[in-house]
Amino acid sequence: MLLVLNILFLLLVFYFVYDYNKKNKRYKNELTLRALPVLGHLHLLSRRVHESLFNLMNQYKIKTIRLWLGDNPTLVVMDPEILQEIYVKNFSNFNDRFELPVLKWYSNGYRTLTNAAGQDWKDTKSMVIRVFSNIKIRQVSHIFEDQCQKMIKAMKNQNGSAINIKPFTQKYTFNNLCKYLYSLETPYDDTNVANYQKIEGLLKSMEKIFEISGPKIADMFKFLSPLRDVYFSLFRPEISILKKYINEIFQDHLKTIDYENPRDLMDILITELDIKKHPENISKIEDVGFDLLIAGSETSSLTVQWFILIMANYPEVQKKMYVEIKSIIDSQNVDKKSSNVHIRLQNRNSTPYVNAVIKEIMRYKPTGPFNLPRKAANDITIKDIFIPKGTQILHFHYGMLKSEDFWLRSNEFLPERFINDNHSDVFFPFSLGNRNCIGVNLAQDQIYLGVTNLISNFKIKPPPGVEKLDETECPGLALSPVPFKVILENR
Ligand code: HEM
């Protein structure tokens, strides 16, 4: 027995020494922070990873850092030039996602667009992009205007009491996507209790999945994989609810599809995946369909939530936005009473201040702190930085948007910084290169319509007795606000 224990102890010591040496390999001209065996550099980071990493990089005045996050070799990049090299110039070496167990779980084995790799990613993207580039389907302004009209009407029904706006923004972006991708709509004021509960359940499941898909310690250690699988299995019901919903949409489309004239994404998926001959592809439809709802809905909804929160804290910004919006309403003789939608997408060129506010919201409160991880397919050297094959690349979006090196008074909310400057050398909220966000136009359109018409209809205020709303970011795959309430006072 003693002999066995001794052997085990020696093996453990051997493993620690081996792991320590592996994680502390020095690279030429590079600052190397000491890594611990097993943990790597995790001891340097707090639960608020984005903040502690930002402080660490500022402390050493560096824009890229090589870290071991447990078992995962990682290069964190907040240098825009290096990012361009990685995401654009050397795209083919960094096309695929880093394989994290949580992404595998979420994507049913990397079968969604967001997580697919290699040829599978190219094929899936070319199917989905047809919807986003189809001129007929692309003319969506009426869909978003209609949903905006309904969101504001539902908010007005709250009669100026302090409300949690999250369910409203979630339904707005969810409905926009469902209508755009699947020609489907869920009413705001559904009197059918079963329907109402179904949609509430779907929205809660989406939020939960988004939350779970964030970075987790368990993703960083191979030895934790059995525990991790048990943890993931707890969320099977959430995944099933969403896939069942996509399956219902699929079954309905199958009854009415005209193969020559696809109406939406579902028709395109059914046709391209040749479901008649290959019924096994139905699960691919469920995977891709569910992925797009999650990728597109929570992100845009969170941006609108941050907008509302920040507006409650910055009445002078609201005032300036309203002056700009009001001048359009007056010059175009918009009848404010006949509709809740006073500003349309074609007004965008006449609202430079509003456009700047939206950009500043996305800078000041970026939804994704780390973008989605990529992986180096082969060894490569970029600007003297050697990146070994298999390294996880994290675009440190939060750091890039908060660094004083790129932004004057970076901790302040200053929309004016975007008035005559798009900061396109450092501001990439939708990422860059061939694998950037597929829904960028969709997101920008719905956010623009949502925020302009909120301001044209309401003064946004903190509840009585609250001077300023808490602007703390809750960490996760996206940075979300602490739950809050606001008063929407009719204008
Ligand atoms: C404020 C809203 C949004 C933000 C900030 C955002 C941001 C991003 C970012 C940073 C990426 C990662 C790209 C990369 O790896 O380089 C991404 C990917 C993606 N986004 Fe968005 N997004 C938003 C809205 C949307 C919408 C409305 C959709 C519509 C369905 C969408 C669909 C996707 C998809 C499918 C991907 C994966 C693309 C791929 O891997 O090829 N997003 N998004």
mmCIF file with all atom_site columns, N, CA, C and O in Angstrom, residues 128-156:
data_model
loop_
_atom_site.group_PDB
_atom_site.id
_atom_site.type_symbol
_atom_site.label_atom_id
_atom_site.label_alt_id
_atom_site.label_comp_id
_atom_site.label_asym_id
_atom_site.label_entity_id
_atom_site.label_seq_id
_atom_site.pdbx_PDB_ins_code
_atom_site.Cartn_x
_atom_site.Cartn_y
_atom_site.Cartn_z
_atom_site.occupancy
_atom_site.B_iso_or_equiv
_atom_site.pdbx_formal_charge
_atom_site.auth_seq_id
_atom_site.auth_comp_id
_atom_site.auth_asym_id
_atom_site.auth_atom_id
_atom_site.pdbx_PDB_model_num
ATOM 1   N N  . VAL A 1 128 ? -27.150 30.295 -44.606 1.00 0.00 ? 128 VAL A N  1
ATOM 2   C CA . VAL A 1 128 ? -27.769 31.329 -43.780 1.00 0.00 ? 128 VAL A CA 1
ATOM 3   C C  . VAL A 1 128 ? -27.626 32.712 -44.424 1.00 0.00 ? 128 VAL A C  1
ATOM 4   O O  . VAL A 1 128 ? -28.557 33.520 -44.394 1.00 0.00 ? 128 VAL A O  1
ATOM 5   N N  . ILE A 1 129 ? -26.476 32.941 -45.058 1.00 0.00 ? 129 ILE A N  1
ATOM 6   C CA . ILE A 1 129 ? -26.219 34.276 -45.627 1.00 0.00 ? 129 ILE A CA 1
ATOM 7   C C  . ILE A 1 129 ? -27.225 34.600 -46.729 1.00 0.00 ? 129 ILE A C  1
ATOM 8   O O  . ILE A 1 129 ? -27.521 35.761 -46.992 1.00 0.00 ? 129 ILE A O  1
ATOM 9   N N  . ARG A 1 130 ? -27.792 33.552 -47.350 1.00 0.00 ? 130 ARG A N  1
ATOM 10  C CA . ARG A 1 130 ? -28.779 33.807 -48.415 1.00 0.00 ? 130 ARG A CA 1
ATOM 11  C C  . ARG A 1 130 ? -29.956 34.609 -47.883 1.00 0.00 ? 130 ARG A C  1
ATOM 12  O O  . ARG A 1 130 ? -30.548 35.414 -48.593 1.00 0.00 ? 130 ARG A O  1
ATOM 13  N N  . VAL A 1 131 ? -30.322 34.375 -46.629 1.00 0.00 ? 131 VAL A N  1
ATOM 14  C CA . VAL A 1 131 ? -31.442 35.130 -46.063 1.00 0.00 ? 131 VAL A CA 1
ATOM 15  C C  . VAL A 1 131 ? -31.028 36.573 -45.843 1.00 0.00 ? 131 VAL A C  1
ATOM 16  O O  . VAL A 1 131 ? -31.763 37.509 -46.144 1.00 0.00 ? 131 VAL A O  1
ATOM 17  N N  . PHE A 1 132 ? -29.796 36.731 -45.332 1.00 0.00 ? 132 PHE A N  1
ATOM 18  C CA . PHE A 1 132 ? -29.354 38.072 -44.983 1.00 0.00 ? 132 PHE A CA 1
ATOM 19  C C  . PHE A 1 132 ? -29.047 38.910 -46.229 1.00 0.00 ? 132 PHE A C  1
ATOM 20  O O  . PHE A 1 132 ? -29.003 40.119 -46.164 1.00 0.00 ? 132 PHE A O  1
ATOM 21  N N  . SER A 1 133 ? -28.814 38.236 -47.369 1.00 0.00 ? 133 SER A N  1
ATOM 22  C CA . SER A 1 133 ? -28.519 39.014 -48.574 1.00 0.00 ? 133 SER A CA 1
ATOM 23  C C  . SER A 1 133 ? -29.677 38.995 -49.572 1.00 0.00 ? 133 SER A C  1
ATOM 24  O O  . SER A 1 133 ? -29.610 39.641 -50.605 1.00 0.00 ? 133 SER A O  1
ATOM 25  N N  . ASN A 1 134 ? -30.746 38.270 -49.255 1.00 0.00 ? 134 ASN A N  1
ATOM 26  C CA . ASN A 1 134 ? -31.899 38.211 -50.161 1.00 0.00 ? 134 ASN A CA 1
ATOM 27  C C  . ASN A 1 134 ? -32.654 39.546 -50.102 1.00 0.00 ? 134 ASN A C  1
ATOM 28  O O  . ASN A 1 134 ? -33.195 39.931 -49.073 1.00 0.00 ? 134 ASN A O  1
ATOM 29  N N  . ILE A 1 135 ? -32.636 40.248 -51.238 1.00 0.00 ? 135 ILE A N  1
ATOM 30  C CA . ILE A 1 135 ? -33.192 41.605 -51.263 1.00 0.00 ? 135 ILE A CA 1
ATOM 31  C C  . ILE A 1 135 ? -34.647 41.621 -50.783 1.00 0.00 ? 135 ILE A C  1
ATOM 32  O O  . ILE A 1 135 ? -35.049 42.462 -49.996 1.00 0.00 ? 135 ILE A O  1
ATOM 33  N N  . LYS A 1 136 ? -35.408 40.588 -51.228 1.00 0.00 ? 136 LYS A N  1
ATOM 34  C CA . LYS A 1 136 ? -36.831 40.573 -50.880 1.00 0.00 ? 136 LYS A CA 1
ATOM 35  C C  . LYS A 1 136 ? -37.005 40.472 -49.360 1.00 0.00 ? 136 LYS A C  1
ATOM 36  O O  . LYS A 1 136 ? -37.761 41.186 -48.736 1.00 0.00 ? 136 LYS A O  1
ATOM 37  N N  . ILE A 1 137 ? -36.225 39.559 -48.774 1.00 0.00 ? 137 ILE A N  1
ATOM 38  C CA . ILE A 1 137 ? -36.352 39.361 -47.332 1.00 0.00 ? 137 ILE A CA 1
ATOM 39  C C  . ILE A 1 137 ? -35.663 40.504 -46.583 1.00 0.00 ? 137 ILE A C  1
ATOM 40  O O  . ILE A 1 137 ? -36.047 40.872 -45.488 1.00 0.00 ? 137 ILE A O  1
ATOM 41  N N  . ARG A 1 138 ? -34.619 41.068 -47.252 1.00 0.00 ? 138 ARG A N  1
ATOM 42  C CA . ARG A 1 138 ? -33.812 42.099 -46.597 1.00 0.00 ? 138 ARG A CA 1
ATOM 43  C C  . ARG A 1 138 ? -34.606 43.376 -46.287 1.00 0.00 ? 138 ARG A C  1
ATOM 44  O O  . ARG A 1 138 ? -34.253 44.131 -45.413 1.00 0.00 ? 138 ARG A O  1
ATOM 45  N N  . GLN A 1 139 ? -35.714 43.576 -47.076 1.00 0.00 ? 139 GLN A N  1
ATOM 46  C CA . GLN A 1 139 ? -36.491 44.806 -46.831 1.00 0.00 ? 139 GLN A CA 1
ATOM 47  C C  . GLN A 1 139 ? -37.359 44.624 -45.591 1.00 0.00 ? 139 GLN A C  1
ATOM 48  O O  . GLN A 1 139 ? -38.525 44.276 -45.671 1.00 0.00 ? 139 GLN A O  1
ATOM 49  N N  . VAL A 1 140 ? -36.745 44.842 -44.464 1.00 0.00 ? 140 VAL A N  1
ATOM 50  C CA . VAL A 1 140 ? -37.393 44.427 -43.231 1.00 0.00 ? 140 VAL A CA 1
ATOM 51  C C  . VAL A 1 140 ? -37.945 45.581 -42.421 1.00 0.00 ? 140 VAL A C  1
ATOM 52  O O  . VAL A 1 140 ? -38.528 45.353 -41.373 1.00 0.00 ? 140 VAL A O  1
ATOM 53  N N  . SER A 1 141 ? -37.753 46.802 -42.905 1.00 0.00 ? 141 SER A N  1
ATOM 54  C CA . SER A 1 141 ? -38.065 47.921 -42.022 1.00 0.00 ? 141 SER A CA 1
ATOM 55  C C  . SER A 1 141 ? -39.497 47.826 -41.487 1.00 0.00 ? 141 SER A C  1
ATOM 56  O O  . SER A 1 141 ? -39.738 48.122 -40.324 1.00 0.00 ? 141 SER A O  1
ATOM 57  N N  . HIS A 1 142 ? -40.427 47.352 -42.332 1.00 0.00 ? 142 HIS A N  1
ATOM 58  C CA . HIS A 1 142 ? -41.818 47.297 -41.858 1.00 0.00 ? 142 HIS A CA 1
ATOM 59  C C  . HIS A 1 142 ? -41.982 46.305 -40.702 1.00 0.00 ? 142 HIS A C  1
ATOM 60  O O  . HIS A 1 142 ? -42.776 46.500 -39.804 1.00 0.00 ? 142 HIS A O  1
ATOM 61  N N  . ILE A 1 143 ? -41.182 45.216 -40.719 1.00 0.00 ? 143 ILE A N  1
ATOM 62  C CA . ILE A 1 143 ? -41.280 44.234 -39.620 1.00 0.00 ? 143 ILE A CA 1
ATOM 63  C C  . ILE A 1 143 ? -40.853 44.896 -38.313 1.00 0.00 ? 143 ILE A C  1
ATOM 64  O O  . ILE A 1 143 ? -41.525 44.828 -37.291 1.00 0.00 ? 143 ILE A O  1
ATOM 65  N N  . PHE A 1 144 ? -39.694 45.551 -38.369 1.00 0.00 ? 144 PHE A N  1
ATOM 66  C CA . PHE A 1 144 ? -39.163 46.143 -37.139 1.00 0.00 ? 144 PHE A CA 1
ATOM 67  C C  . PHE A 1 144 ? -40.040 47.298 -36.655 1.00 0.00 ? 144 PHE A C  1
ATOM 68  O O  . PHE A 1 144 ? -40.235 47.480 -35.460 1.00 0.00 ? 144 PHE A O  1
ATOM 69  N N  . GLU A 1 145 ? -40.565 48.077 -37.616 1.00 0.00 ? 145 GLU A N  1
ATOM 70  C CA . GLU A 1 145 ? -41.425 49.198 -37.214 1.00 0.00 ? 145 GLU A CA 1
ATOM 71  C C  . GLU A 1 145 ? -42.671 48.674 -36.514 1.00 0.00 ? 145 GLU A C  1
ATOM 72  O O  . GLU A 1 145 ? -43.113 49.204 -35.498 1.00 0.00 ? 145 GLU A O  1
ATOM 73  N N  . ASP A 1 146 ? -43.215 47.600 -37.068 1.00 0.00 ? 146 ASP A N  1
ATOM 74  C CA . ASP A 1 146 ? -44.421 47.018 -36.491 1.00 0.00 ? 146 ASP A CA 1
ATOM 75  C C  . ASP A 1 146 ? -44.141 46.537 -35.059 1.00 0.00 ? 146 ASP A C  1
ATOM 76  O O  . ASP A 1 146 ? -44.917 46.763 -34.133 1.00 0.00 ? 146 ASP A O  1
ATOM 77  N N  . GLN A 1 147 ? -43.001 45.859 -34.882 1.00 0.00 ? 147 GLN A N  1
ATOM 78  C CA . GLN A 1 147 ? -42.671 45.344 -33.549 1.00 0.00 ? 147 GLN A CA 1
ATOM 79  C C  . GLN A 1 147 ? -42.373 46.482 -32.577 1.00 0.00 ? 147 GLN A C  1
ATOM 80  O O  . GLN A 1 147 ? -42.699 46.402 -31.396 1.00 0.00 ? 147 GLN A O  1
ATOM 81  N N  . CYS A 1 148 ? -41.763 47.540 -33.088 1.00 0.00 ? 148 CYS A N  1
ATOM 82  C CA . CYS A 1 148 ? -41.429 48.688 -32.250 1.00 0.00 ? 148 CYS A CA 1
ATOM 83  C C  . CYS A 1 148 ? -42.727 49.345 -31.766 1.00 0.00 ? 148 CYS A C  1
ATOM 84  O O  . CYS A 1 148 ? -42.880 49.689 -30.595 1.00 0.00 ? 148 CYS A O  1
ATOM 85  N N  . GLN A 1 149 ? -43.651 49.485 -32.691 1.00 0.00 ? 149 GLN A N  1
ATOM 86  C CA . GLN A 1 149 ? -44.975 50.032 -32.387 1.00 0.00 ? 149 GLN A CA 1
ATOM 87  C C  . GLN A 1 149 ? -45.608 49.257 -31.218 1.00 0.00 ? 149 GLN A C  1
ATOM 88  O O  . GLN A 1 149 ? -46.111 49.827 -30.263 1.00 0.00 ? 149 GLN A O  1
ATOM 89  N N  . LYS A 1 150 ? -45.498 47.909 -31.311 1.00 0.00 ? 150 LYS A N  1
ATOM 90  C CA . LYS A 1 150 ? -46.135 47.060 -30.292 1.00 0.00 ? 150 LYS A CA 1
ATOM 91  C C  . LYS A 1 150 ? -45.392 47.142 -28.954 1.00 0.00 ? 150 LYS A C  1
ATOM 92  O O  . LYS A 1 150 ? -46.019 47.141 -27.896 1.00 0.00 ? 150 LYS A O  1
ATOM 93  N N  . MET A 1 151 ? -44.055 47.195 -29.024 1.00 0.00 ? 151 MET A N  1
ATOM 94  C CA . MET A 1 151 ? -43.296 47.280 -27.766 1.00 0.00 ? 151 MET A CA 1
ATOM 95  C C  . MET A 1 151 ? -43.675 48.566 -27.018 1.00 0.00 ? 151 MET A C  1
ATOM 96  O O  . MET A 1 151 ? -43.926 48.543 -25.811 1.00 0.00 ? 151 MET A O  1
ATOM 97  N N  . ILE A 1 152 ? -43.751 49.671 -27.760 1.00 0.00 ? 152 ILE A N  1
ATOM 98  C CA . ILE A 1 152 ? -44.009 50.947 -27.098 1.00 0.00 ? 152 ILE A CA 1
ATOM 99  C C  . ILE A 1 152 ? -45.443 50.993 -26.563 1.00 0.00 ? 152 ILE A C  1
ATOM 100 O O  . ILE A 1 152 ? -45.695 51.465 -25.453 1.00 0.00 ? 152 ILE A O  1
ATOM 101 N N  . LYS A 1 153 ? -46.357 50.417 -27.325 1.00 0.00 ? 153 LYS A N  1
ATOM 102 C CA . LYS A 1 153 ? -47.753 50.376 -26.853 1.00 0.00 ? 153 LYS A CA 1
ATOM 103 C C  . LYS A 1 153 ? -47.826 49.595 -25.523 1.00 0.00 ? 153 LYS A C  1
ATOM 104 O O  . LYS A 1 153 ? -48.452 50.027 -24.559 1.00 0.00 ? 153 LYS A O  1
ATOM 105 N N  . ALA A 1 154 ? -47.120 48.446 -25.504 1.00 0.00 ? 154 ALA A N  1
ATOM 106 C CA . ALA A 1 154 ? -47.136 47.632 -24.277 1.00 0.00 ? 154 ALA A CA 1
ATOM 107 C C  . ALA A 1 154 ? -46.507 48.405 -23.118 1.00 0.00 ? 154 ALA A C  1
ATOM 108 O O  . ALA A 1 154 ? -46.973 48.324 -21.982 1.00 0.00 ? 154 ALA A O  1
ATOM 109 N N  . MET A 1 155 ? -45.467 49.181 -23.401 1.00 0.00 ? 155 MET A N  1
ATOM 110 C CA . MET A 1 155 ? -44.827 49.972 -22.330 1.00 0.00 ? 155 MET A CA 1
ATOM 111 C C  . MET A 1 155 ? -45.770 51.069 -21.847 1.00 0.00 ? 155 MET A C  1
ATOM 112 O O  . MET A 1 155 ? -45.842 51.364 -20.657 1.00 0.00 ? 155 MET A O  1
ATOM 113 N N  . LYS A 1 156 ? -46.513 51.676 -22.792 1.00 0.00 ? 156 LYS A N  1
ATOM 114 C CA . LYS A 1 156 ? -47.443 52.746 -22.400 1.00 0.00 ? 156 LYS A CA 1
ATOM 115 C C  . LYS A 1 156 ? -48.539 52.196 -21.489 1.00 0.00 ? 156 LYS A C  1
ATOM 116 O O  . LYS A 1 156 ? -49.039 52.891 -20.615 1.00 0.00 ? 156 LYS A O  1
#
